[in-house]
Short mmCIF file of C-alpha atoms in Angstrom, two decimals:
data_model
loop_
_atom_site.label_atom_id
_atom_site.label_comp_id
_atom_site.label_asym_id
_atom_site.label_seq_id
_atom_site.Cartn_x
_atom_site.Cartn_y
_atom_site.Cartn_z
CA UNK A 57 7.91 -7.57 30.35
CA UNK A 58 8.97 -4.00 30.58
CA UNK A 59 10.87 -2.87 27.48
CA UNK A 60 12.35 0.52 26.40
CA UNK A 61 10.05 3.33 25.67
CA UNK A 62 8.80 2.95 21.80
CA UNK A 63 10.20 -0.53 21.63
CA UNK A 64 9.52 -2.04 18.36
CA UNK A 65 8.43 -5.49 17.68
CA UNK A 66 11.26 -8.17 18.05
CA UNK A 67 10.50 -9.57 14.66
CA UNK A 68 11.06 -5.39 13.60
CA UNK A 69 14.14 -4.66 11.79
CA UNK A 70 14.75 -1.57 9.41
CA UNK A 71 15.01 -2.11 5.54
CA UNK A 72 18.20 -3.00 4.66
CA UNK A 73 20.94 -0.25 3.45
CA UNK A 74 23.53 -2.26 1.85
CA UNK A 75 21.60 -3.17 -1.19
CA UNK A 76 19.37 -1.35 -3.93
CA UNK A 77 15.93 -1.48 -4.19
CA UNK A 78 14.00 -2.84 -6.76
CA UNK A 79 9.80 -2.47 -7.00
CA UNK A 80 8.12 -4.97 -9.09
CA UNK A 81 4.63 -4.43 -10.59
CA UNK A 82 1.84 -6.99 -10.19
CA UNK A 83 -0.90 -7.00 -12.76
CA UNK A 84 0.73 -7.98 -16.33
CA UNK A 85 4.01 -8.35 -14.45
CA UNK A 86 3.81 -11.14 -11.82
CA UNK A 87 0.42 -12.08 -12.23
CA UNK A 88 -1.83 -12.71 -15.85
CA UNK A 89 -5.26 -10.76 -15.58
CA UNK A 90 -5.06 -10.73 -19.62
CA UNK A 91 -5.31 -14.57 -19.89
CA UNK A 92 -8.34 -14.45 -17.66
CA UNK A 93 -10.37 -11.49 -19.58
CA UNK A 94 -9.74 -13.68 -23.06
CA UNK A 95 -11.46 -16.83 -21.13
CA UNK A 96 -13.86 -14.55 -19.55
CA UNK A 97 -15.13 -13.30 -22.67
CA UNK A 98 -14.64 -16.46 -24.70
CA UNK A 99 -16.81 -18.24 -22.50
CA UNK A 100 -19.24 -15.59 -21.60
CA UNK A 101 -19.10 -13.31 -24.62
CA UNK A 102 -18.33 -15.95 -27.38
CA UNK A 103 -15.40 -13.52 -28.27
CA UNK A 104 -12.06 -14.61 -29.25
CA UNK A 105 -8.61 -12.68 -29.65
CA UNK A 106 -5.51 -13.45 -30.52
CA UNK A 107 -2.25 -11.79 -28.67
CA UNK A 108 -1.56 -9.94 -32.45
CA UNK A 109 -4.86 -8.31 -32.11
CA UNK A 110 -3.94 -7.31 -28.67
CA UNK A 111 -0.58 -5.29 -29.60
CA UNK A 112 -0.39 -1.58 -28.92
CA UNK A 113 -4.10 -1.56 -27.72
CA UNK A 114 -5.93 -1.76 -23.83
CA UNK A 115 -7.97 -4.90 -23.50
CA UNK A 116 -10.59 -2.91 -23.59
CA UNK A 117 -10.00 -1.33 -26.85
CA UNK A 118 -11.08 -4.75 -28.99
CA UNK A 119 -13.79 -5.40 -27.13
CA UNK A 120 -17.28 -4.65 -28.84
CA UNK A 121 -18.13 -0.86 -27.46
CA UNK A 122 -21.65 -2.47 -26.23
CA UNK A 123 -19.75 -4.63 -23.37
CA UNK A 124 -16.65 -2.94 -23.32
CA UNK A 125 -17.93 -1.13 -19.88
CA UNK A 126 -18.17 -4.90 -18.67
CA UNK A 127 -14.58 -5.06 -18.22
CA UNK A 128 -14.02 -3.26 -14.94
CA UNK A 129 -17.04 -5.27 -13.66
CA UNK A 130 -15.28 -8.30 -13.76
CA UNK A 131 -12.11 -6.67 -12.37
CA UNK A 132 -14.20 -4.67 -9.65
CA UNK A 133 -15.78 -8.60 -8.69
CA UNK A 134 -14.34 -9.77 -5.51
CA UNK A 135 -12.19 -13.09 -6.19
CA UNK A 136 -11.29 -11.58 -9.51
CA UNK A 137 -7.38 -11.39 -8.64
CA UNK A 138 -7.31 -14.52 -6.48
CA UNK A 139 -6.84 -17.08 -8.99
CA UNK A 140 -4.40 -15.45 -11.63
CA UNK A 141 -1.75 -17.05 -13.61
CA UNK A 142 2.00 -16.15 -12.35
CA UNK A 143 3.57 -15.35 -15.37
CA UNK A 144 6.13 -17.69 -16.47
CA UNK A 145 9.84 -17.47 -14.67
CA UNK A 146 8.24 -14.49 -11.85
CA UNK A 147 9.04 -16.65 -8.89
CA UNK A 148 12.25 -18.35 -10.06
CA UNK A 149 14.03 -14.73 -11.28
CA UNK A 150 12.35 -12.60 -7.74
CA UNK A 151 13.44 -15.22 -5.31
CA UNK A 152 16.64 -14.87 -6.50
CA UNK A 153 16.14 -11.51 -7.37
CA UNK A 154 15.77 -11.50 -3.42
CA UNK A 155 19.23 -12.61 -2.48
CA UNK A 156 20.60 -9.82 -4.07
CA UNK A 157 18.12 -6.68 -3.72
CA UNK A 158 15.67 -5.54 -1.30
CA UNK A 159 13.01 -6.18 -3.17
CA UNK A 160 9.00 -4.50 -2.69
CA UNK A 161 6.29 -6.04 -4.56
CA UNK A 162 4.28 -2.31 -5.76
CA UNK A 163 1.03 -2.69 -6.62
CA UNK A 164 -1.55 -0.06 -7.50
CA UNK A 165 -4.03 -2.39 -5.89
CA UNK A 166 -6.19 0.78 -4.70
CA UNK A 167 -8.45 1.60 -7.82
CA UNK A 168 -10.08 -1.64 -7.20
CA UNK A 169 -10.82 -1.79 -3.86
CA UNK A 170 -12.11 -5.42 -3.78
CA UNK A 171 -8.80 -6.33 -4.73
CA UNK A 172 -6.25 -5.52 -1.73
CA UNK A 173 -7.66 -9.48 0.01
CA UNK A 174 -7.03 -11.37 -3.05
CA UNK A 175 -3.79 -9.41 -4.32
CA UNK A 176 -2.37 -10.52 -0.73
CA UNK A 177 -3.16 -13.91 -0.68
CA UNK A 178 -2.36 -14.39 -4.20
CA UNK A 179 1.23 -12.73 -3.00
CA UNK A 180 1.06 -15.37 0.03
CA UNK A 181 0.30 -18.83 -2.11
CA UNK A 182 2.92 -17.84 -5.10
CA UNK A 183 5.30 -15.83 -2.94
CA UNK A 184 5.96 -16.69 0.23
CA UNK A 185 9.52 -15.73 0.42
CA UNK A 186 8.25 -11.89 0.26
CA UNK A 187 8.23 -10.33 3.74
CA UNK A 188 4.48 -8.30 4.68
CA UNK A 189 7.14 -5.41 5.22
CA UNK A 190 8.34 -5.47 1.59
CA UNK A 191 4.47 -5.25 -0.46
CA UNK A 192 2.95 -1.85 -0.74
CA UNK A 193 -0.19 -1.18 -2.20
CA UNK A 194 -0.62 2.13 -3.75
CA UNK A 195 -2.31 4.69 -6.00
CA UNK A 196 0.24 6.66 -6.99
CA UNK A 197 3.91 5.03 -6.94
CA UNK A 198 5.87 7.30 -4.59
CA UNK A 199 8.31 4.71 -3.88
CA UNK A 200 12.10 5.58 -2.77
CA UNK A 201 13.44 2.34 -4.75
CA UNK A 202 16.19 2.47 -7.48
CA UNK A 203 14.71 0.15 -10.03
CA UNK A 204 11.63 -0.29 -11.74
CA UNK A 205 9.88 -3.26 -13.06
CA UNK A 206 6.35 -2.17 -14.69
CA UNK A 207 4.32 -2.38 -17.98
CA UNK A 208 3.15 0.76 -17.04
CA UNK A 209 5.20 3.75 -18.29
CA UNK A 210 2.79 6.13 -16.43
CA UNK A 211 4.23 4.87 -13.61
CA UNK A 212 7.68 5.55 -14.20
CA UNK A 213 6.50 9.59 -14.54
CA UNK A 214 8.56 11.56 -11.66
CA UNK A 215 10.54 8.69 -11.27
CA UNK A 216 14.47 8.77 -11.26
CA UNK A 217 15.79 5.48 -11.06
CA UNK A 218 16.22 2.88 -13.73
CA UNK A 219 12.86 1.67 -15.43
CA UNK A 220 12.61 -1.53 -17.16
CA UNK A 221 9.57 -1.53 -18.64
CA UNK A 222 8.25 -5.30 -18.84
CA UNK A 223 6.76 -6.19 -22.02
CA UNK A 224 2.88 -6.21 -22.15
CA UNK A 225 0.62 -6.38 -25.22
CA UNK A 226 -0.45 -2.50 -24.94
CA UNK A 227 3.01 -1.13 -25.15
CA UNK A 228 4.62 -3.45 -27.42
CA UNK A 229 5.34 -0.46 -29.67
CA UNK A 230 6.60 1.95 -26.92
CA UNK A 231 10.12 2.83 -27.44
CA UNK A 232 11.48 5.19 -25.02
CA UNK A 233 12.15 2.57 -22.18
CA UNK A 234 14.66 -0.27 -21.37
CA UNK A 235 12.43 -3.45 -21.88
CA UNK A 236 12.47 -6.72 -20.69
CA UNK A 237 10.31 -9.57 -22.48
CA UNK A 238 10.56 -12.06 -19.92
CA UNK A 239 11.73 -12.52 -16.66
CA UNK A 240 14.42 -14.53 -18.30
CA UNK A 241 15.53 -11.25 -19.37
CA UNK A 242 15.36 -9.57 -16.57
CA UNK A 243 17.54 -12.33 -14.53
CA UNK A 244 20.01 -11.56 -17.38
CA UNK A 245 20.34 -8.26 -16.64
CA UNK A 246 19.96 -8.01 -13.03
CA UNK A 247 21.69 -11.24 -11.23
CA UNK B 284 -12.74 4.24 -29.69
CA UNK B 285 -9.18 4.16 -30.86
CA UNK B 286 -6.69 5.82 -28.43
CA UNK B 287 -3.25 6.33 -28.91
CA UNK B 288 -0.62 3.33 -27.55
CA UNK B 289 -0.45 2.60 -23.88
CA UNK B 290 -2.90 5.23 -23.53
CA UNK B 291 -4.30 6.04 -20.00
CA UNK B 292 -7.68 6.09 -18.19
CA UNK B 293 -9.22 10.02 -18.96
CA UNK B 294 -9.62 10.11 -15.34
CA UNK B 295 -5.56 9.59 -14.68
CA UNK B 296 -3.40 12.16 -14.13
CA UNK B 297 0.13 12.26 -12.77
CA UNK B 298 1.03 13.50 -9.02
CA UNK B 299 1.07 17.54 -9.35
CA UNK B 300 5.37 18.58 -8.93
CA UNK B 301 4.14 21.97 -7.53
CA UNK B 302 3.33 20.90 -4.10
CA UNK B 303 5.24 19.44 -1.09
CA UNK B 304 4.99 15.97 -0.22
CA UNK B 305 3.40 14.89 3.29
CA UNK B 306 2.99 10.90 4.56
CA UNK B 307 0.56 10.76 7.23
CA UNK B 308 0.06 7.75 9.42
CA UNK B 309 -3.22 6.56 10.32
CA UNK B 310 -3.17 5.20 13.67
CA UNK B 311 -2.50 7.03 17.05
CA UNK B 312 -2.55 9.92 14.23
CA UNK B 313 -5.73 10.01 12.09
CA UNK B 314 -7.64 6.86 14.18
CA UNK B 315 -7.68 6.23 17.61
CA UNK B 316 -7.18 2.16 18.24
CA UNK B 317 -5.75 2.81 21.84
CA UNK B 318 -9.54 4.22 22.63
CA UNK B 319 -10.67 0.75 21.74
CA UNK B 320 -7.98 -0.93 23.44
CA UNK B 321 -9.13 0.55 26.47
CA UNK B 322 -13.08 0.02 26.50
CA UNK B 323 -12.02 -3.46 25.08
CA UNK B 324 -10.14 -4.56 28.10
CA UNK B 325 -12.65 -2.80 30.49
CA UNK B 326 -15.36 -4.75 28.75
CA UNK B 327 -14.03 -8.48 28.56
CA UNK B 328 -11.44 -8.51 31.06
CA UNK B 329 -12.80 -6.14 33.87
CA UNK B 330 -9.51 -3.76 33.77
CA UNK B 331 -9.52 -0.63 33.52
CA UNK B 332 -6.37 1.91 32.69
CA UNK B 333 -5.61 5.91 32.78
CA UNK B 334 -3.56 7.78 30.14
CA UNK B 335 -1.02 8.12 33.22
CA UNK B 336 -0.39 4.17 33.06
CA UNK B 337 0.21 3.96 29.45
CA UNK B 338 2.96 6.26 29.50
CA UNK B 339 6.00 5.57 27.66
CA UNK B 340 4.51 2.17 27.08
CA UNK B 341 3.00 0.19 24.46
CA UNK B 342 -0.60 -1.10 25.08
CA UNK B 343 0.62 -4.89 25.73
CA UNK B 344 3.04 -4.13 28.07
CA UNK B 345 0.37 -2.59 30.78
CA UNK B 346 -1.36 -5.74 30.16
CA UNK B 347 -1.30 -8.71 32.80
CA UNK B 348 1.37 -11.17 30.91
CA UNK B 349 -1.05 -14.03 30.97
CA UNK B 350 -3.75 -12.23 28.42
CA UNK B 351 -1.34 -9.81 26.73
CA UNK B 352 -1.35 -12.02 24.03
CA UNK B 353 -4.76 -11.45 23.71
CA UNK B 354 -3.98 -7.74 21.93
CA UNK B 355 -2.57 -9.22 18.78
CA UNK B 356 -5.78 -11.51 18.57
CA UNK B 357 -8.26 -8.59 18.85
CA UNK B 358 -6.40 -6.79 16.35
CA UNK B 359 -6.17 -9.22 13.57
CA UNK B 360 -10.03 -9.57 14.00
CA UNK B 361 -11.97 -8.60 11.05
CA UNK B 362 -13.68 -5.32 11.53
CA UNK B 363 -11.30 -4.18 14.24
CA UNK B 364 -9.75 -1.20 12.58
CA UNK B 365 -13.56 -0.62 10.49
CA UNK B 366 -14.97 1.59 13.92
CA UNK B 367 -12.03 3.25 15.26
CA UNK B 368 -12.58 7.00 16.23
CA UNK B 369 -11.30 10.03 14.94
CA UNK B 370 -8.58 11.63 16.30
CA UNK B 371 -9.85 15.06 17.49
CA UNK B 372 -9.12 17.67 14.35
CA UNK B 373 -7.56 15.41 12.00
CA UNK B 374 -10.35 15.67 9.75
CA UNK B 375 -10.71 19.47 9.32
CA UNK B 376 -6.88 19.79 9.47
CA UNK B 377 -6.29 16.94 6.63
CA UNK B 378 -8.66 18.94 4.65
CA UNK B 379 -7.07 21.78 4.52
CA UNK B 380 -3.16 20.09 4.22
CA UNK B 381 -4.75 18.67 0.84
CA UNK B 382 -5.11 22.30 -0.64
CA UNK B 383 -1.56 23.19 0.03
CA UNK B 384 0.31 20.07 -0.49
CA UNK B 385 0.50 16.60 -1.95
CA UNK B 386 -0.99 14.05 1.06
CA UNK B 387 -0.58 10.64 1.00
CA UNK B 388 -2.34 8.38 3.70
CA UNK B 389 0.50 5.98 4.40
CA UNK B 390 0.19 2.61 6.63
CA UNK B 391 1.52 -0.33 7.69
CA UNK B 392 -1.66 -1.99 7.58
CA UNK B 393 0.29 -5.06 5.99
CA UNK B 394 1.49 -6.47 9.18
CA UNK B 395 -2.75 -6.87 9.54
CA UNK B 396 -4.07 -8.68 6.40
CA UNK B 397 -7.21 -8.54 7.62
CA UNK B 398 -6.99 -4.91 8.24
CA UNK B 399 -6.52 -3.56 4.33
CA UNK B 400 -10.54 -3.55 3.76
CA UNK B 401 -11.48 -1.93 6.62
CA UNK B 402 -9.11 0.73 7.06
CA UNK B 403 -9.54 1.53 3.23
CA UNK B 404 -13.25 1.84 4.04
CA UNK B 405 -12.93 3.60 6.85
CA UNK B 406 -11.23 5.91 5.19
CA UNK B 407 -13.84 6.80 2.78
CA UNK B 408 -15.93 7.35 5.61
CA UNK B 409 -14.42 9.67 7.23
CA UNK B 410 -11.81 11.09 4.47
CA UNK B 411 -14.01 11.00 1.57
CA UNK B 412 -11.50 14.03 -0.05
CA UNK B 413 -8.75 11.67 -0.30
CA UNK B 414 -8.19 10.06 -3.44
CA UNK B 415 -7.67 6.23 -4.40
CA UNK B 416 -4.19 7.35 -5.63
CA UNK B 417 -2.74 8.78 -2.54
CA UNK B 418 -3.83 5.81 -0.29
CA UNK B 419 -0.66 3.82 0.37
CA UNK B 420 -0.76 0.57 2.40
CA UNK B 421 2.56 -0.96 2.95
CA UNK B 422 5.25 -2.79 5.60
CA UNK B 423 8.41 -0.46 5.70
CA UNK B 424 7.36 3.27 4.67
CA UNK B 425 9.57 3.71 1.67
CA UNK B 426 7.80 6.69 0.28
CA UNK B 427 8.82 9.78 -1.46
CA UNK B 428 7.80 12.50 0.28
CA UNK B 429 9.10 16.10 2.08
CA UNK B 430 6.94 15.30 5.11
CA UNK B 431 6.12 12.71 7.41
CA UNK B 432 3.73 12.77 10.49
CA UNK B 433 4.21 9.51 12.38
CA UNK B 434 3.85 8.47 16.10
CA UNK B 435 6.44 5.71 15.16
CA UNK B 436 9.97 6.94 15.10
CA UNK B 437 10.96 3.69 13.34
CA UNK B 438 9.32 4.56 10.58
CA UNK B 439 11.61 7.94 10.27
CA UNK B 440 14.61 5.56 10.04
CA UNK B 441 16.56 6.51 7.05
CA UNK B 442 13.88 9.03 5.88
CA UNK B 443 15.73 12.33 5.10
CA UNK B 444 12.84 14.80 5.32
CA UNK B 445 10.76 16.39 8.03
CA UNK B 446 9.70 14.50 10.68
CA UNK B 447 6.91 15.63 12.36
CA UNK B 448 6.34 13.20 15.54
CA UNK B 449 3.12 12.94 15.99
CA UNK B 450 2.79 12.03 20.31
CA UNK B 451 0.63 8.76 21.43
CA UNK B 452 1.54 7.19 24.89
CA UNK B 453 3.83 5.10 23.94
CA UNK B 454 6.27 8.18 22.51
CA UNK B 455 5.70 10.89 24.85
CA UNK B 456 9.41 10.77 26.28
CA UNK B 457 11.52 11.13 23.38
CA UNK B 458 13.07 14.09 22.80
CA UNK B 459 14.79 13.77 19.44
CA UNK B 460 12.51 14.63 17.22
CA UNK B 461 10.06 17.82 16.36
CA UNK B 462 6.58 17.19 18.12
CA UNK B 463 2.67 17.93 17.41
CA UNK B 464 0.76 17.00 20.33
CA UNK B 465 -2.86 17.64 18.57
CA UNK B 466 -3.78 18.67 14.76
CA UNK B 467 -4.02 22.14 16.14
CA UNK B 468 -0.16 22.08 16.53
CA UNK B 469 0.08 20.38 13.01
CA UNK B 470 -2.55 23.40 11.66
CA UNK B 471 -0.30 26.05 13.70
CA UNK B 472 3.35 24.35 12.14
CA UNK B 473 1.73 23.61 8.78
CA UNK B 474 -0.75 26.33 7.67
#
């Protein structure tokens, strides 16, 4: 049983150095919280929208100012990101993504605290193939990767590497960024 | 109600660019599981170990090999990492780190699922001044930062800044890298 002095795990091996690094969003990304708020409030509220009235705005820009604040209640509810949609392609394009990059899954999971359970097991029933060493949850996105994927440009602030900003209804009218509308595009690009 | 496209929340604003970066690791560094560890196995198993016997040894390996696996099951347990103590200083030091640089709380609480809640709770406990956006839960420690304070040299692998080491048991014969012994010694290096 005796070992070297700071012995590391068996299972412990250092991230890779022989291929780039990619981080890849979450919310809007991998996973669909949209398509839950517009059957949340359908069904609730009695409020429907379509995806045009969505473009260039937050979700919680159309919603009627006297409920609006009812949004981040029903993110801040525990279960809220268990049961998301994975948007259509994600697990196809990262798996092989995979094969090629050392790839993180970057979440800024840590506004909502109620969310780091759910996030992980969601991570754990639609992505398996993603190592516990390779998800970070974050505030901030201080990662040393050399790719982005996020429908977030605040995120890509500070940031040096190449940002593909993946197409969300809020920035459809953003410019400034490489984009990729599906992760059909992004297996284009990358694989 | 109108903001401008892909606006953000009022309340976000980017990392500040005027202040040195600095990862610190929570525990052995900020929380004290080995504490636990110890009145743990005292309590339910009747054995009882000095800070002499743990030297240059990880907690499991003093163990008696028919319950060491026993270690792993404790800390997986819900709640484990919710009542850990401080580590003498690390509070007041933290503090005052957080008015001269850019901290980030970084761990590799994902190796623990059950961990995330707890440690992010404990955290607000006990360091309320740290913000939701420079929490960073995560496997390998890919962060971009000047600074690292770490008890784990594996997580200094391929990290080009300064690597402050910070000493547990486990660590205290290397040689290779710069040492704090207490937060004192990080104040005295740091302040």
């Amino acid at each position: 049983m005796t070992t070297k002095a700071n012995s590391t795990p068996p299972f412990y091996q250092p991230p890779p150095t022989d291929k780039l690094r990619i981080a890849i969003d979450m919310d809007e990304v991998l996973a669909d919280p949209v398509a839950k708020f517009m059957e949340i409030y359908r069904r609730e509220h009695g409020y429907s929208y379509t995806h045009d009235q969505l473009e260039n705005k937050e979700f919680r820009e159309v919603l009627p100012p006297r409920i609006s604040h009812t949004l981040r209640e029903y993110i801040n509810q525990k279960g809220f990101f268990r049961d998301l949609n994975v948007i259509p392609g994600a697990v196809e394009v990262v798996k092989q993504l995979c094969d090629k990059y050392d790839v993180y899954i970057v979440s800024a999971a840590m506004e909502f605290p109620n969310s780091l359970q759910d996030k992980l097991e969601w991570l754990g029933d639609h992505f398996p193939f993603i190592s516990w060493t390779n998800i970070i949850f974050c505030g901030y996105k201080i990662v040393n990767v050399d790719m982005m994927i996020d429908d977030r440009i605040r995120n890509f602030i500070g940031f040096e590497g190449r940002k593909l900003l993946f197409t969300s209804h809020h920035n459809i009218g953003l410019t400034e960024y490489e984009r990729v509308n599906t992760w059909e595009e992004v297996a284009l690009k990358l694989l």
